[in-house]
mmCIF file of C-alpha atoms in Angstrom:
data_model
loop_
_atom_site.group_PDB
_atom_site.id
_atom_site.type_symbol
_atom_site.label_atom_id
_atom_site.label_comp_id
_atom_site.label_asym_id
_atom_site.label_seq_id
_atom_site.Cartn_x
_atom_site.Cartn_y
_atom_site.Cartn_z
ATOM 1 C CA UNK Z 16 14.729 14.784 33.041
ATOM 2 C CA UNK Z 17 12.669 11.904 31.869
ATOM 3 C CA UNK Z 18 13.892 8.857 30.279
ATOM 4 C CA UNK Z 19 11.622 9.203 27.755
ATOM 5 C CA UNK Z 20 12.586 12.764 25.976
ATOM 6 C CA UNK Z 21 15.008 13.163 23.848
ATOM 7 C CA UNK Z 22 18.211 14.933 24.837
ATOM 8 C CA UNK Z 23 18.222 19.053 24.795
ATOM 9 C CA UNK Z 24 20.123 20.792 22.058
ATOM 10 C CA UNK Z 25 23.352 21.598 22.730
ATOM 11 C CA UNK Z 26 24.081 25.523 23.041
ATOM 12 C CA UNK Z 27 25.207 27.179 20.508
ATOM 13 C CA UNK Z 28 27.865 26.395 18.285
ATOM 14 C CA UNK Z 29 28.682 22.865 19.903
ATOM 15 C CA UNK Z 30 28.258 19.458 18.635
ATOM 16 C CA UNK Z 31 25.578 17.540 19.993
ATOM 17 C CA UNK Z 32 27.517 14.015 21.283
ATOM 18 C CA UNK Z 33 24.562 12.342 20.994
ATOM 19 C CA UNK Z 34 23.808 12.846 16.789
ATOM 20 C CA UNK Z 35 21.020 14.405 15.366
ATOM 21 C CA UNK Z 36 18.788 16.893 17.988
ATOM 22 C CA UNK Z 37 15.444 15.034 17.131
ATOM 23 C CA UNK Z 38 15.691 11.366 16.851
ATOM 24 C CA UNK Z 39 11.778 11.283 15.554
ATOM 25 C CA UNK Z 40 12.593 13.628 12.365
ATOM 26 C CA UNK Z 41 14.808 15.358 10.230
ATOM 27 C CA UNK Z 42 17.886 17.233 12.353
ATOM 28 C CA UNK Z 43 16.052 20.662 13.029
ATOM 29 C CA UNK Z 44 12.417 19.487 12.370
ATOM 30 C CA UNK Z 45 10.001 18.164 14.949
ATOM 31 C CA UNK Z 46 9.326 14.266 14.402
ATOM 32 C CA UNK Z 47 5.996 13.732 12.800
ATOM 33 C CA UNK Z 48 3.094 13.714 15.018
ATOM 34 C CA UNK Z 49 4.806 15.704 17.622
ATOM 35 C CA UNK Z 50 3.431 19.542 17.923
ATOM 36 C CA UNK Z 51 5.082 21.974 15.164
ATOM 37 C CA UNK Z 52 5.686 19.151 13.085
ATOM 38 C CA UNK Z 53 6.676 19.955 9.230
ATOM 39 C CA UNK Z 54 5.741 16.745 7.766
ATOM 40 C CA UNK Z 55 6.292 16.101 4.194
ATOM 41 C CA UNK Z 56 3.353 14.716 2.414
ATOM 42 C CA UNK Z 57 4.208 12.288 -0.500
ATOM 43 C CA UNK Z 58 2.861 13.449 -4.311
ATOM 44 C CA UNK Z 59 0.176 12.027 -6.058
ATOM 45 C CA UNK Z 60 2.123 11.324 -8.704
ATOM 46 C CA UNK Z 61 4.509 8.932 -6.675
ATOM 47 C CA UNK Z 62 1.325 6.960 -4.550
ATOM 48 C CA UNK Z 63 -0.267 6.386 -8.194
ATOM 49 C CA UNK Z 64 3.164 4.982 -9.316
ATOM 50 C CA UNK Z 65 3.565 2.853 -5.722
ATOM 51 C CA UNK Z 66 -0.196 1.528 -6.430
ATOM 52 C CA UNK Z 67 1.124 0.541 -10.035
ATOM 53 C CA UNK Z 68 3.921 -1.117 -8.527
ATOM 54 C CA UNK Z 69 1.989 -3.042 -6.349
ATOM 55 C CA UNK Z 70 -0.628 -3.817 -9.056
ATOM 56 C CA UNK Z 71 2.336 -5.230 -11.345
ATOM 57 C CA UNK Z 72 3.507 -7.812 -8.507
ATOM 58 C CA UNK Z 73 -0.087 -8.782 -7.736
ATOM 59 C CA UNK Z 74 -1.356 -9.171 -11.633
ATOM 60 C CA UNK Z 75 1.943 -11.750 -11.556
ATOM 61 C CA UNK Z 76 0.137 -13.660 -9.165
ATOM 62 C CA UNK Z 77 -2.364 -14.651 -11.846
ATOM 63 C CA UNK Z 78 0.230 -16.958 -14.013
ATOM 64 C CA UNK Z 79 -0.714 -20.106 -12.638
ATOM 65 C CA UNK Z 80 -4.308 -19.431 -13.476
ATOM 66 C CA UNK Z 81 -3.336 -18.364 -16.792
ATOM 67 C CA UNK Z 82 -1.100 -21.353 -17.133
ATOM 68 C CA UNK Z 83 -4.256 -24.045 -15.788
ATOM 69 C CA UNK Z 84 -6.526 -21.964 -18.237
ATOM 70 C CA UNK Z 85 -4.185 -22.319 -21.038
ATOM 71 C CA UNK Z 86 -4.651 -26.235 -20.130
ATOM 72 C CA UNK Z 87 -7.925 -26.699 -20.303
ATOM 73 C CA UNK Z 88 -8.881 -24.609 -23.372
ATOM 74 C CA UNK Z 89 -5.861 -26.738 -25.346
ATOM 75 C CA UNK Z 90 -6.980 -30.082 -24.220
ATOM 76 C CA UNK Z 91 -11.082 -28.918 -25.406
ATOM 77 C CA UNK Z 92 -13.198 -30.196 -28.533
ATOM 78 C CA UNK Z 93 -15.022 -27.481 -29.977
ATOM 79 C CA UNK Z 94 -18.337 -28.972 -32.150
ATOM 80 C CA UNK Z 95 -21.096 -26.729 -33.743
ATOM 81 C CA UNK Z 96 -24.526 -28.555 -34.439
ATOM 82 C CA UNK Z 97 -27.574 -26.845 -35.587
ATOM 83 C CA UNK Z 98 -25.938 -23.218 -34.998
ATOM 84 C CA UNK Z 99 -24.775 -24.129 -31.185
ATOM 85 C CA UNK Z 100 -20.994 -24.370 -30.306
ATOM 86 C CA UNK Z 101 -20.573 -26.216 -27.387
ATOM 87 C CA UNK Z 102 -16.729 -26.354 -25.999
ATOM 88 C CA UNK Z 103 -16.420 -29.923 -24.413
ATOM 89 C CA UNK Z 104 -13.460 -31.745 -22.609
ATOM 90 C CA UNK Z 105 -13.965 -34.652 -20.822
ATOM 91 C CA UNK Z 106 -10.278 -35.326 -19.368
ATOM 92 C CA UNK Z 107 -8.809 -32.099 -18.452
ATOM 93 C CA UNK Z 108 -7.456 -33.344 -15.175
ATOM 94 C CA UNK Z 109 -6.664 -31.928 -11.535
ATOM 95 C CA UNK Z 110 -3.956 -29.788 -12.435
ATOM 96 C CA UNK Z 111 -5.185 -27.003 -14.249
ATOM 97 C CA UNK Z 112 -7.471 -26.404 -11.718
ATOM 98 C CA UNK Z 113 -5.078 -26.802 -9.251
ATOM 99 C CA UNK Z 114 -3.071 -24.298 -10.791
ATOM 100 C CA UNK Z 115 -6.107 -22.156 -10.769
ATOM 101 C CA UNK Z 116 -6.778 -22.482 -6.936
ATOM 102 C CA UNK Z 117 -3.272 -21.647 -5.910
ATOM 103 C CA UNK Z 118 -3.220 -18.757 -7.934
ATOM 104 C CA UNK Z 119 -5.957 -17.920 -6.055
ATOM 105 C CA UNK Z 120 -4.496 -17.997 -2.661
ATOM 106 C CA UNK Z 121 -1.408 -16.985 -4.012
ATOM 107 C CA UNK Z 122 -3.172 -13.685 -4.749
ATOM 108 C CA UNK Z 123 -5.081 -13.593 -1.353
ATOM 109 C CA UNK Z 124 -1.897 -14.231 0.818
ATOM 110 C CA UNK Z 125 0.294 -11.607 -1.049
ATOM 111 C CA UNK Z 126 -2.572 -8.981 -0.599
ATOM 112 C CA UNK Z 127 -3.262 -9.423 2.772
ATOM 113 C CA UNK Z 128 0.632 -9.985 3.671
ATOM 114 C CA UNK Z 129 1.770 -6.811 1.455
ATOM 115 C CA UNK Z 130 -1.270 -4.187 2.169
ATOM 116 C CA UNK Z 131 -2.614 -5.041 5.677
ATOM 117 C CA UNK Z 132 0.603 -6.443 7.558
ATOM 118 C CA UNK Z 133 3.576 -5.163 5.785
ATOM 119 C CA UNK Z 134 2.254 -1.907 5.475
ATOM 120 C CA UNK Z 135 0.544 -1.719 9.107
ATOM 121 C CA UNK Z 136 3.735 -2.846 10.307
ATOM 122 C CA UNK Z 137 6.178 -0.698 8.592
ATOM 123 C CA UNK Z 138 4.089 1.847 6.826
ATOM 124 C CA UNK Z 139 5.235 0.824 3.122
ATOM 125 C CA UNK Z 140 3.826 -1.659 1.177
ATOM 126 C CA UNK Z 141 6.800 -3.195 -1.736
ATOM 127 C CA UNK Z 142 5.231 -0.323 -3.665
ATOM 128 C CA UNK Z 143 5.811 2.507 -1.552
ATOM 129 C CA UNK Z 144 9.200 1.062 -0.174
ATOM 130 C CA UNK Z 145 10.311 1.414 -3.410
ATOM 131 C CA UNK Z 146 9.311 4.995 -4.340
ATOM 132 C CA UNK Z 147 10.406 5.880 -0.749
ATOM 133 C CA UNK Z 148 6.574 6.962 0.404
ATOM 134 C CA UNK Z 149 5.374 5.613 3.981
ATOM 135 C CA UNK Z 150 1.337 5.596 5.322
ATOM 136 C CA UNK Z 151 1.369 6.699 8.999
ATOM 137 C CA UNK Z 152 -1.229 8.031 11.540
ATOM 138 C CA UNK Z 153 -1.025 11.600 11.690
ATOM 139 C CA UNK Z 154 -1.963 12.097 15.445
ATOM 140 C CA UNK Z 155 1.484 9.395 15.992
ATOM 141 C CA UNK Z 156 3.519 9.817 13.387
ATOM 142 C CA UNK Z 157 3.462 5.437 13.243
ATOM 143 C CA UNK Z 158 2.847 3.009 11.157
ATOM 144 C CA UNK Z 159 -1.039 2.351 12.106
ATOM 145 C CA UNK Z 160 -1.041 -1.411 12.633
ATOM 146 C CA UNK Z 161 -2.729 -4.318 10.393
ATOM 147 C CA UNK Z 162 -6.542 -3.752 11.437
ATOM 148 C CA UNK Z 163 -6.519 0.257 10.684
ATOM 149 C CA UNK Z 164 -5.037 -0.751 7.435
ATOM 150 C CA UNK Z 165 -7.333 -3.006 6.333
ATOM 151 C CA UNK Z 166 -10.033 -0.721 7.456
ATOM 152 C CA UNK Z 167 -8.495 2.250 5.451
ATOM 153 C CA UNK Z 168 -8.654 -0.207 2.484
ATOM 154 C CA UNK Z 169 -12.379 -0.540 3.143
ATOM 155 C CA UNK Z 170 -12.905 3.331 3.385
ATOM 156 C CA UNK Z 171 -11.074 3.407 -0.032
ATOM 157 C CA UNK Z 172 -14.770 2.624 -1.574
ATOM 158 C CA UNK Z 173 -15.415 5.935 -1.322
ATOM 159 C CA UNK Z 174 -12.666 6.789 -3.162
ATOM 160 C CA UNK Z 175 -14.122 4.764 -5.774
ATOM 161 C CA UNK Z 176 -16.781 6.654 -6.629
ATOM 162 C CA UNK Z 177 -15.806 8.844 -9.684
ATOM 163 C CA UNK Z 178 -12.394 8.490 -9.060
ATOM 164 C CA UNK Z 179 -12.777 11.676 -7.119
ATOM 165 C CA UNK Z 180 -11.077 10.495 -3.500
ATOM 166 C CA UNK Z 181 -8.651 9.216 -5.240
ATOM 167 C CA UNK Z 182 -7.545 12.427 -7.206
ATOM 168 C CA UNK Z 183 -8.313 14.616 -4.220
ATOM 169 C CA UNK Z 184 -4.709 14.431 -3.005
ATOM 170 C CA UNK Z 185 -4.040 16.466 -6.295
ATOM 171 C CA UNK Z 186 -5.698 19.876 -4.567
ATOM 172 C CA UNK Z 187 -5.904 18.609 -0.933
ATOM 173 C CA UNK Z 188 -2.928 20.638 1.098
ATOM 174 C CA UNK Z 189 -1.994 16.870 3.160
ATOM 175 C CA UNK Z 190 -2.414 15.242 0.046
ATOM 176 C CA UNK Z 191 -5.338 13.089 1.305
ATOM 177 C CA UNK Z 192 -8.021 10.814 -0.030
ATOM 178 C CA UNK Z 193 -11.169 10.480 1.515
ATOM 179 C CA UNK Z 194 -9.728 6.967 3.172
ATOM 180 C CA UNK Z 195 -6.801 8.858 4.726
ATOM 181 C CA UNK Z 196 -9.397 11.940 6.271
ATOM 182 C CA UNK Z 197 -11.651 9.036 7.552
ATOM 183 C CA UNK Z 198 -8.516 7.222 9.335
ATOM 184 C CA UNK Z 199 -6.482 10.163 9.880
ATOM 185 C CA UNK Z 200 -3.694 8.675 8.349
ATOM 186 C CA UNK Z 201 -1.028 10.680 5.745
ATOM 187 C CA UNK Z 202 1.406 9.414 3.277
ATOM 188 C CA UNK Z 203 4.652 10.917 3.739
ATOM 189 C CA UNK Z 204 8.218 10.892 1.524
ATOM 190 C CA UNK Z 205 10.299 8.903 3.604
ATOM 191 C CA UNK Z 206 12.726 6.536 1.605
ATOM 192 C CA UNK Z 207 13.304 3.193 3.440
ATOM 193 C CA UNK Z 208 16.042 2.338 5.685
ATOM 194 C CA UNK Z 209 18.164 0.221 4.334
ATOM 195 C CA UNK Z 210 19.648 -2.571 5.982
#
C-alpha cells in the first residue's frame, strides 16, 4: 500500500475509522480531478454575483481619488472671457494628489493581491469565498497558482468581445468561458472552510 492513497473502504456495513472514504471529495464521490470525478460546476448566476462582489470592494478603492478630486475642484476659480471658461487654481497643494496616487496603488495592490494571489492560492477570490464558488484546474482539481491566474485574466479579453465568453457558461455543460477552455480551469460550488 502506498503512503500516498487514501485508505480502502471499509466492507460493508462498517464504519470507516478513518472518516470520510475520499479525503479529495464529497464521502462517495471521487475528488475532483481524479478519474470518475462528479464535479459540481458553479452557476452563472453566482460567478456574475462573485464578480459584483469583487467589483463593489475594488470601486471602494477609488474614495481617496474621489476625496483629492473633490479638493481640487472646491479650491478652483472658474472665469469665462470672450466665450472660453477656463477652470484655474493656483494653490491646490500635494494632498489631493496624493490622495489620488494612493488610490491608485491602493487599487493596483488589492487587484493583484485578491485576483492573482488569493485566488491562485486558494481558488476564491473575497468574491467567490463569499458565494462559496472556487476556480481550480480541471486536470488537478487545485487551485492553479498566481501566474495561471493572471494569465486566465488575460485570456478573459476574449471574453470581452460581445460579451459572448462571458455568457457562454449559461449553455456550456462545465459552465466555462472561453478563459477557463483556454486554461483548463473550472469554477466549482465549494463553500469555504471556515476557520
Amino acid at each position: 500500500m502506498s503512503y500516498d492513497a487514501p485508505p480502502p473502504p471499509p466492507p460493508s456495513g462498517q464504519q470507516n475509522p478513518y472518516g470520510q472514504s475520499n479525503p479529495y471529495g464529497q464521502p462517495g464521490q471521487q475528488g475532483y480531478g481524479q478519474p470518475g470525478a462528479a464535479a459540481d460546476y458553479a452557476h452563472w448566476g453566482k460567478r456574475v454575483g462573485a464578480l459584483l462582489i469583487d467589483g463593489l470592494l475594488m470601486f471602494l478603492t477609488y474614495i481617496p481619488a474621489v476625496i483629492g478630486v473633490v479638493i481640487i475642484v472646491a479650491g478652483s476659480e472658474t472665469t469665462t472671457v470672450n466665450g472660453t471658461t477656463t477652470i484655474e487654481n493656483d494653490d491646490i497643494g500635494a494632498a489631493p494628489i496624493l490622495l489620488i496616487l494612493l488610490s491608485g496603488l491602493v487599487y493596483l495592490g488589492f487587484y493583484i493581491w485578491n485576483i492573482f494571489i488569493k485566488q491562485g492560492r486558494t481558488g476564491y477570490t473575497i468574491g467567490k469565498g463569499i458565494l462559496g464558488i472556487k476556480l481550480i484546474s480541471e486536470q488537478t482539481g487545485q487551485p492553479i497558482g498566481a501566474g495561471k491566474a493572471f494569465l486566465r485574466q488575460l485570456c478573459h479579453i476574449l471574453d470581452g468581445f460581445f460579451y459572448l465568453g462571458y455568457l457562454w457558461p449559461l449553455w456550456d455543460a462545465k459552465k466555462q468561458t472561453f478563459a477557463d477552455k483556454i486554461m483548463t480551469t473550472i469554477v466549482i460550488n465549494q463553500p469555504k472552510a471556515r476557520g
